[in-house]
PDB file of C-alpha atoms in Angstrom:
ATOM      1  CA  GLN A   1     -70.423 -37.632 118.721  1.00  0.00           C
ATOM      2  CA  GLN A   2     -67.625 -39.186 117.028  1.00  0.00           C
ATOM      3  CA  GLN A   3     -69.482 -41.901 115.888  1.00  0.00           C
ATOM      4  CA  VAL A   4     -70.491 -42.711 112.059  1.00  0.00           C
ATOM      5  CA  LYS A   5     -73.475 -45.013 111.856  1.00  0.00           C
ATOM      6  CA  GLN A   6     -73.702 -47.182 108.901  1.00  0.00           C
ATOM      7  CA  SER A   7     -76.467 -49.008 107.469  1.00  0.00           C
ATOM      8  CA  PRO A   8     -77.699 -51.765 106.377  1.00  0.00           C
ATOM      9  CA  GLN A   9     -74.957 -54.197 107.746  1.00  0.00           C
ATOM     10  CA  SER A  10     -75.567 -56.210 104.711  1.00  0.00           C
ATOM     11  CA  LEU A  11     -77.545 -55.684 101.185  1.00  0.00           C
ATOM     12  CA  ILE A  12     -78.412 -58.211  98.541  1.00  0.00           C
ATOM     13  CA  VAL A  13     -78.976 -56.551  94.854  1.00  0.00           C
ATOM     14  CA  GLN A  14     -79.946 -58.023  91.844  1.00  0.00           C
ATOM     15  CA  LYS A  15     -77.364 -57.444  89.026  1.00  0.00           C
ATOM     16  CA  GLY A  16     -78.346 -54.217  87.099  1.00  0.00           C
ATOM     17  CA  GLY A  17     -79.979 -52.799  90.238  1.00  0.00           C
ATOM     18  CA  ILE A  18     -79.252 -49.879  92.389  1.00  0.00           C
ATOM     19  CA  SER A  19     -77.281 -50.325  95.523  1.00  0.00           C
ATOM     20  CA  ILE A  20     -77.737 -47.813  98.298  1.00  0.00           C
ATOM     21  CA  ILE A  21     -75.884 -47.721 101.520  1.00  0.00           C
ATOM     22  CA  ASN A  22     -76.360 -45.107 104.141  1.00  0.00           C
ATOM     23  CA  CYS A  23     -74.268 -43.305 106.834  1.00  0.00           C
ATOM     24  CA  ALA A  24     -75.192 -40.756 109.455  1.00  0.00           C
ATOM     25  CA  TYR A  25     -72.859 -38.428 111.680  1.00  0.00           C
ATOM     26  CA  GLU A  26     -73.379 -36.311 114.515  1.00  0.00           C
ATOM     27  CA  ASN A  27     -70.130 -34.165 114.703  1.00  0.00           C
ATOM     28  CA  THR A  28     -70.766 -31.009 112.501  1.00  0.00           C
ATOM     29  CA  ALA A  29     -67.113 -30.121 112.340  1.00  0.00           C
ATOM     30  CA  PHE A  30     -66.658 -33.343 110.196  1.00  0.00           C
ATOM     31  CA  ASP A  31     -65.671 -31.822 106.617  1.00  0.00           C
ATOM     32  CA  TYR A  32     -64.500 -34.885 104.494  1.00  0.00           C
ATOM     33  CA  PHE A  33     -66.462 -38.179 103.875  1.00  0.00           C
ATOM     34  CA  PRO A  34     -64.904 -40.901 101.765  1.00  0.00           C
ATOM     35  CA  TRP A  35     -66.114 -44.282 101.011  1.00  0.00           C
ATOM     36  CA  TYR A  36     -63.860 -47.303 100.778  1.00  0.00           C
ATOM     37  CA  GLN A  37     -64.284 -50.692  99.005  1.00  0.00           C
ATOM     38  CA  GLN A  38     -62.703 -53.821 100.434  1.00  0.00           C
ATOM     39  CA  PHE A  39     -62.634 -57.247  98.823  1.00  0.00           C
ATOM     40  CA  PRO A  40     -62.382 -60.342 100.917  1.00  0.00           C
ATOM     41  CA  GLY A  41     -58.561 -60.757 102.233  1.00  0.00           C
ATOM     42  CA  LYS A  42     -57.448 -57.448 101.016  1.00  0.00           C
ATOM     43  CA  GLY A  43     -57.154 -54.029 102.370  1.00  0.00           C
ATOM     44  CA  PRO A  44     -59.641 -51.166 101.564  1.00  0.00           C
ATOM     45  CA  ALA A  45     -59.187 -48.714  98.725  1.00  0.00           C
ATOM     46  CA  LEU A  46     -60.630 -45.433  98.248  1.00  0.00           C
ATOM     47  CA  LEU A  47     -63.767 -45.339  96.099  1.00  0.00           C
ATOM     48  CA  ILE A  48     -65.046 -41.722  96.005  1.00  0.00           C
ATOM     49  CA  ALA A  49     -64.834 -38.917  98.496  1.00  0.00           C
ATOM     50  CA  ILE A  50     -66.979 -35.573  99.100  1.00  0.00           C
ATOM     51  CA  ARG A  51     -66.802 -32.602 100.827  1.00  0.00           C
ATOM     52  CA  PRO A  52     -70.103 -30.752 102.466  1.00  0.00           C
ATOM     53  CA  ASP A  53     -69.544 -27.871  99.873  1.00  0.00           C
ATOM     54  CA  VAL A  54     -71.566 -30.045  97.528  1.00  0.00           C
ATOM     55  CA  SER A  55     -74.494 -32.183  97.745  1.00  0.00           C
ATOM     56  CA  GLU A  56     -73.583 -34.871  95.112  1.00  0.00           C
ATOM     57  CA  LYS A  57     -70.465 -36.205  93.435  1.00  0.00           C
ATOM     58  CA  LYS A  58     -70.417 -38.752  90.681  1.00  0.00           C
ATOM     59  CA  GLU A  59     -67.653 -40.996  89.440  1.00  0.00           C
ATOM     60  CA  GLY A  60     -68.780 -43.504  86.699  1.00  0.00           C
ATOM     61  CA  ARG A  61     -71.306 -45.656  88.290  1.00  0.00           C
ATOM     62  CA  PHE A  62     -70.602 -44.531  91.798  1.00  0.00           C
ATOM     63  CA  THR A  63     -72.378 -41.623  93.406  1.00  0.00           C
ATOM     64  CA  ILE A  64     -72.334 -39.812  96.765  1.00  0.00           C
ATOM     65  CA  SER A  65     -75.148 -37.987  97.824  1.00  0.00           C
ATOM     66  CA  PHE A  66     -74.756 -35.485 100.719  1.00  0.00           C
ATOM     67  CA  ASN A  67     -77.369 -33.824 103.139  1.00  0.00           C
ATOM     68  CA  LYS A  68     -75.616 -31.530 105.348  1.00  0.00           C
ATOM     69  CA  SER A  69     -78.817 -30.464 107.264  1.00  0.00           C
ATOM     70  CA  ALA A  70     -79.683 -34.091 108.049  1.00  0.00           C
ATOM     71  CA  LYS A  71     -76.100 -35.110 108.530  1.00  0.00           C
ATOM     72  CA  GLN A  72     -76.354 -37.822 106.390  1.00  0.00           C
ATOM     73  CA  PHE A  73     -74.646 -39.183 103.278  1.00  0.00           C
ATOM     74  CA  SER A  74     -74.938 -42.333 101.227  1.00  0.00           C
ATOM     75  CA  LEU A  75     -73.352 -44.086  98.514  1.00  0.00           C
ATOM     76  CA  HIS A  76     -75.346 -45.229  95.317  1.00  0.00           C
ATOM     77  CA  ILE A  77     -74.013 -47.935  92.807  1.00  0.00           C
ATOM     78  CA  MET A  78     -75.903 -47.678  89.711  1.00  0.00           C
ATOM     79  CA  ASP A  79     -76.207 -50.794  87.355  1.00  0.00           C
ATOM     80  CA  SER A  80     -74.606 -52.880  90.101  1.00  0.00           C
ATOM     81  CA  GLN A  81     -72.354 -55.766  88.798  1.00  0.00           C
ATOM     82  CA  PRO A  82     -71.290 -58.892  90.549  1.00  0.00           C
ATOM     83  CA  GLY A  83     -67.689 -57.411  90.526  1.00  0.00           C
ATOM     84  CA  ASP A  84     -69.124 -54.857  92.942  1.00  0.00           C
ATOM     85  CA  SER A  85     -69.673 -57.418  95.610  1.00  0.00           C
ATOM     86  CA  ALA A  86     -67.513 -56.288  98.430  1.00  0.00           C
ATOM     87  CA  THR A  87     -67.734 -54.632 101.879  1.00  0.00           C
ATOM     88  CA  TYR A  88     -68.122 -50.799 101.879  1.00  0.00           C
ATOM     89  CA  PHE A  89     -67.088 -48.386 104.463  1.00  0.00           C
ATOM     90  CA  CYS A  90     -67.954 -44.756 105.067  1.00  0.00           C
ATOM     91  CA  ALA A  91     -65.797 -42.522 107.030  1.00  0.00           C
ATOM     92  CA  ALA A  92     -65.630 -38.857 108.155  1.00  0.00           C
ATOM     93  CA  SER A  93     -62.695 -36.383 109.268  1.00  0.00           C
ATOM     94  CA  LYS A  94     -62.546 -32.881 110.280  1.00  0.00           C
ATOM     95  CA  GLY A  95     -59.947 -30.567 108.898  1.00  0.00           C
ATOM     96  CA  SER A  96     -56.329 -31.615 108.781  1.00  0.00           C
ATOM     97  CA  ASN A  97     -57.077 -34.390 111.223  1.00  0.00           C
ATOM     98  CA  TYR A  98     -56.654 -37.364 109.432  1.00  0.00           C
ATOM     99  CA  GLN A  99     -57.530 -39.875 111.836  1.00  0.00           C
ATOM    100  CA  LEU A 100     -60.716 -41.109 110.219  1.00  0.00           C
ATOM    101  CA  ILE A 101     -63.780 -42.323 112.022  1.00  0.00           C
ATOM    102  CA  TRP A 102     -65.143 -45.273 110.243  1.00  0.00           C
ATOM    103  CA  GLY A 103     -68.521 -46.732 109.770  1.00  0.00           C
ATOM    104  CA  ALA A 104     -68.972 -50.541 110.591  1.00  0.00           C
ATOM    105  CA  GLY A 105     -69.293 -51.671 106.920  1.00  0.00           C
ATOM    106  CA  THR A 106     -72.000 -52.702 104.508  1.00  0.00           C
ATOM    107  CA  LYS A 107     -71.302 -56.526 102.907  1.00  0.00           C
ATOM    108  CA  LEU A 108     -72.795 -56.032  99.454  1.00  0.00           C
ATOM    109  CA  ILE A 109     -73.766 -58.980  97.526  1.00  0.00           C
ATOM    110  CA  ILE A 110     -74.761 -58.432  93.899  1.00  0.00           C
ATOM    111  CA  LYS A 111     -76.589 -61.533  92.465  1.00  0.00           C
ATOM    112  CA  PRO A 112     -76.297 -62.408  88.887  1.00  0.00           C
TER     113      PRO A 112
ATOM    114  CA  ASP B   1     -44.956 -51.682  91.296  1.00  0.00           C
ATOM    115  CA  GLY B   2     -45.216 -49.530  94.272  1.00  0.00           C
ATOM    116  CA  GLY B   3     -47.466 -50.765  97.321  1.00  0.00           C
ATOM    117  CA  ILE B   4     -47.279 -51.679 100.807  1.00  0.00           C
ATOM    118  CA  THR B   5     -46.406 -55.252 101.629  1.00  0.00           C
ATOM    119  CA  GLN B   6     -47.597 -56.897 105.123  1.00  0.00           C
ATOM    120  CA  SER B   7     -46.351 -60.318 106.241  1.00  0.00           C
ATOM    121  CA  PRO B   8     -47.072 -62.917 107.247  1.00  0.00           C
ATOM    122  CA  LYS B   9     -50.812 -63.214 105.757  1.00  0.00           C
ATOM    123  CA  TYR B  10     -51.756 -65.480 108.380  1.00  0.00           C
ATOM    124  CA  LEU B  11     -50.158 -65.500 112.038  1.00  0.00           C
ATOM    125  CA  PHE B  12     -50.737 -67.689 115.027  1.00  0.00           C
ATOM    126  CA  ARG B  13     -50.039 -66.668 118.581  1.00  0.00           C
ATOM    127  CA  LYS B  14     -49.708 -68.931 121.440  1.00  0.00           C
ATOM    128  CA  GLU B  15     -50.690 -67.850 125.070  1.00  0.00           C
ATOM    129  CA  GLY B  16     -48.084 -65.508 126.602  1.00  0.00           C
ATOM    130  CA  GLN B  17     -46.273 -65.104 123.352  1.00  0.00           C
ATOM    131  CA  ASN B  18     -45.346 -61.695 121.574  1.00  0.00           C
ATOM    132  CA  VAL B  19     -45.770 -61.586 117.975  1.00  0.00           C
ATOM    133  CA  THR B  20     -44.477 -59.052 115.228  1.00  0.00           C
ATOM    134  CA  LEU B  21     -46.388 -57.976 112.221  1.00  0.00           C
ATOM    135  CA  SER B  22     -44.374 -56.843 109.454  1.00  0.00           C
ATOM    136  CA  CYS B  23     -45.329 -53.729 107.096  1.00  0.00           C
ATOM    137  CA  GLU B  24     -42.906 -52.284 104.380  1.00  0.00           C
ATOM    138  CA  GLN B  25     -43.870 -49.513 101.818  1.00  0.00           C
ATOM    139  CA  ASN B  26     -41.901 -48.419  98.776  1.00  0.00           C
ATOM    140  CA  LEU B  27     -44.273 -45.389  98.056  1.00  0.00           C
ATOM    141  CA  ASN B  28     -41.953 -43.089  99.831  1.00  0.00           C
ATOM    142  CA  HIS B  29     -44.777 -42.081 102.296  1.00  0.00           C
ATOM    143  CA  ASP B  30     -43.932 -40.363 105.613  1.00  0.00           C
ATOM    144  CA  ALA B  31     -47.068 -41.390 107.280  1.00  0.00           C
ATOM    145  CA  MET B  32     -47.874 -44.794 108.286  1.00  0.00           C
ATOM    146  CA  TYR B  33     -50.816 -46.366 110.003  1.00  0.00           C
ATOM    147  CA  TRP B  34     -51.859 -49.541 111.853  1.00  0.00           C
ATOM    148  CA  TYR B  35     -55.510 -50.463 112.314  1.00  0.00           C
ATOM    149  CA  ARG B  36     -57.351 -53.501 113.566  1.00  0.00           C
ATOM    150  CA  GLN B  37     -60.707 -54.737 111.790  1.00  0.00           C
ATOM    151  CA  ASP B  38     -62.914 -57.110 113.619  1.00  0.00           C
ATOM    152  CA  PRO B  39     -66.043 -58.708 111.906  1.00  0.00           C
ATOM    153  CA  GLY B  40     -69.070 -56.041 111.798  1.00  0.00           C
ATOM    154  CA  GLN B  41     -66.733 -53.366 112.952  1.00  0.00           C
ATOM    155  CA  GLY B  42     -65.180 -50.479 111.552  1.00  0.00           C
ATOM    156  CA  LEU B  43     -61.573 -49.931 111.602  1.00  0.00           C
ATOM    157  CA  ARG B  44     -59.920 -48.841 114.826  1.00  0.00           C
ATOM    158  CA  LEU B  45     -56.644 -47.190 114.903  1.00  0.00           C
ATOM    159  CA  ILE B  46     -53.663 -48.703 116.872  1.00  0.00           C
ATOM    160  CA  TYR B  47     -50.790 -46.511 116.229  1.00  0.00           C
ATOM    161  CA  TYR B  48     -49.694 -43.925 113.627  1.00  0.00           C
ATOM    162  CA  SER B  49     -46.319 -42.448 112.520  1.00  0.00           C
ATOM    163  CA  GLN B  50     -45.873 -39.056 110.825  1.00  0.00           C
ATOM    164  CA  ILE B  51     -42.190 -39.369 110.449  1.00  0.00           C
ATOM    165  CA  VAL B  52     -39.181 -41.691 111.113  1.00  0.00           C
ATOM    166  CA  ASN B  53     -38.544 -42.302 115.015  1.00  0.00           C
ATOM    167  CA  ASP B  54     -41.886 -40.647 115.959  1.00  0.00           C
ATOM    168  CA  PHE B  55     -45.261 -42.412 116.614  1.00  0.00           C
ATOM    169  CA  GLN B  56     -48.688 -41.596 118.323  1.00  0.00           C
ATOM    170  CA  LYS B  57     -51.024 -43.927 120.024  1.00  0.00           C
ATOM    171  CA  GLY B  58     -54.289 -44.363 118.374  1.00  0.00           C
ATOM    172  CA  ASP B  59     -57.653 -45.370 120.206  1.00  0.00           C
ATOM    173  CA  ILE B  60     -56.687 -48.853 121.042  1.00  0.00           C
ATOM    174  CA  ALA B  61     -53.133 -48.886 121.791  1.00  0.00           C
ATOM    175  CA  GLU B  62     -53.119 -51.086 124.926  1.00  0.00           C
ATOM    176  CA  GLY B  63     -51.138 -54.342 124.362  1.00  0.00           C
ATOM    177  CA  TYR B  64     -49.318 -53.106 121.260  1.00  0.00           C
ATOM    178  CA  SER B  65     -46.071 -51.646 120.456  1.00  0.00           C
ATOM    179  CA  VAL B  66     -44.670 -50.103 117.391  1.00  0.00           C
ATOM    180  CA  SER B  67     -41.309 -48.722 116.009  1.00  0.00           C
ATOM    181  CA  ARG B  68     -40.251 -46.425 113.215  1.00  0.00           C
ATOM    182  CA  GLU B  69     -36.529 -46.785 112.535  1.00  0.00           C
ATOM    183  CA  LYS B  70     -36.844 -46.532 108.846  1.00  0.00           C
ATOM    184  CA  LYS B  71     -39.078 -44.518 106.554  1.00  0.00           C
ATOM    185  CA  GLU B  72     -40.318 -47.642 104.682  1.00  0.00           C
ATOM    186  CA  SER B  73     -40.888 -50.019 107.797  1.00  0.00           C
ATOM    187  CA  PHE B  74     -43.384 -49.846 110.325  1.00  0.00           C
ATOM    188  CA  PRO B  75     -43.594 -53.234 112.475  1.00  0.00           C
ATOM    189  CA  LEU B  76     -46.401 -53.897 114.935  1.00  0.00           C
ATOM    190  CA  THR B  77     -45.709 -56.177 118.024  1.00  0.00           C
ATOM    191  CA  VAL B  78     -48.732 -57.782 119.467  1.00  0.00           C
ATOM    192  CA  THR B  79     -47.842 -58.409 123.243  1.00  0.00           C
ATOM    193  CA  SER B  80     -49.210 -61.029 125.570  1.00  0.00           C
ATOM    194  CA  ALA B  81     -50.954 -57.915 127.348  1.00  0.00           C
ATOM    195  CA  GLN B  82     -53.305 -57.816 124.610  1.00  0.00           C
ATOM    196  CA  LYS B  83     -55.827 -60.460 125.852  1.00  0.00           C
ATOM    197  CA  ASN B  84     -57.947 -60.554 122.615  1.00  0.00           C
ATOM    198  CA  PRO B  85     -55.633 -60.188 119.684  1.00  0.00           C
ATOM    199  CA  THR B  86     -57.533 -62.247 117.208  1.00  0.00           C
ATOM    200  CA  ALA B  87     -58.454 -59.792 114.338  1.00  0.00           C
ATOM    201  CA  PHE B  88     -57.483 -58.533 110.624  1.00  0.00           C
ATOM    202  CA  TYR B  89     -54.552 -56.199 111.011  1.00  0.00           C
ATOM    203  CA  LEU B  90     -54.100 -53.462 108.111  1.00  0.00           C
ATOM    204  CA  CYS B  91     -51.403 -51.339 107.569  1.00  0.00           C
ATOM    205  CA  ALA B  92     -51.634 -48.091 105.596  1.00  0.00           C
ATOM    206  CA  SER B  93     -49.622 -44.935 104.431  1.00  0.00           C
ATOM    207  CA  HIS B  94     -50.383 -41.811 102.611  1.00  0.00           C
ATOM    208  CA  PRO B  95     -48.278 -39.065 100.909  1.00  0.00           C
ATOM    209  CA  GLU B  96     -47.344 -35.707 102.293  1.00  0.00           C
ATOM    210  CA  GLY B  97     -49.103 -32.617 101.008  1.00  0.00           C
ATOM    211  CA  ALA B  98     -51.999 -30.583 101.947  1.00  0.00           C
ATOM    212  CA  THR B  99     -54.315 -33.222 100.695  1.00  0.00           C
ATOM    213  CA  GLY B 100     -52.160 -36.233 100.746  1.00  0.00           C
ATOM    214  CA  TRP B 101     -54.019 -37.572 104.000  1.00  0.00           C
ATOM    215  CA  GLU B 102     -57.273 -37.734 101.967  1.00  0.00           C
ATOM    216  CA  LYS B 103     -56.296 -40.962 100.415  1.00  0.00           C
ATOM    217  CA  LEU B 104     -55.083 -43.925 102.530  1.00  0.00           C
ATOM    218  CA  PHE B 105     -53.007 -46.672 100.795  1.00  0.00           C
ATOM    219  CA  PHE B 106     -53.611 -50.109 102.601  1.00  0.00           C
ATOM    220  CA  GLY B 107     -51.793 -53.374 102.503  1.00  0.00           C
ATOM    221  CA  SER B 108     -53.276 -56.879 102.253  1.00  0.00           C
ATOM    222  CA  GLY B 109     -53.546 -57.233 105.858  1.00  0.00           C
ATOM    223  CA  THR B 110     -52.422 -59.997 108.403  1.00  0.00           C
ATOM    224  CA  GLN B 111     -54.699 -62.325 109.838  1.00  0.00           C
ATOM    225  CA  LEU B 112     -53.767 -63.034 113.589  1.00  0.00           C
ATOM    226  CA  SER B 113     -55.246 -65.989 115.601  1.00  0.00           C
ATOM    227  CA  VAL B 114     -54.794 -67.214 118.923  1.00  0.00           C
ATOM    228  CA  LEU B 115     -54.032 -70.908 119.139  1.00  0.00           C
TER     229      LEU B 115
END
């Protein structure tokens, strides 16, 4: 019940296309869902996050869609650029428990 | 510039040897964390500390030890008891406050390999 399942493991998208990464969780007590972006040889950095009281959050080209009934959330990257090539991690946490449960990561490659 | 500095960037361990990974932050954060990252897996929590002189085990603490003698520093020792230490190790921190925990700040990591 503590797992966060992320898919796909890897993704290749043409420049200008839409990249979509999905995550699913079981624990309905989770109430905070961040996405982190990691470039090779670097630590992850917070990209965008959502709480279950909204179904969508947008920041620039990045959007989180949240489906509470399906226990799924996804990251959409619009107009994908080569600079977006990185590994993306979803995660989940509950209440003030800040020990995040991490997905396995998605390696995204944007082809010029 | 404020941030988290991890050193060394690459580290090699011989059989039976203990090695220590350094993590220093100048962000004035109270909470600090150590994560292990293996290819194709999410981050797994090794140890965390919310305040000086106090720390708690995470999900995979066996074979590791930490200390927190100063607010700025949270070194991780990989002991000889850790039989599979090859991994990318990440140190992180976050500020205090009701929502401070929502954003983790990471260092650039240390790649540990076994000789």
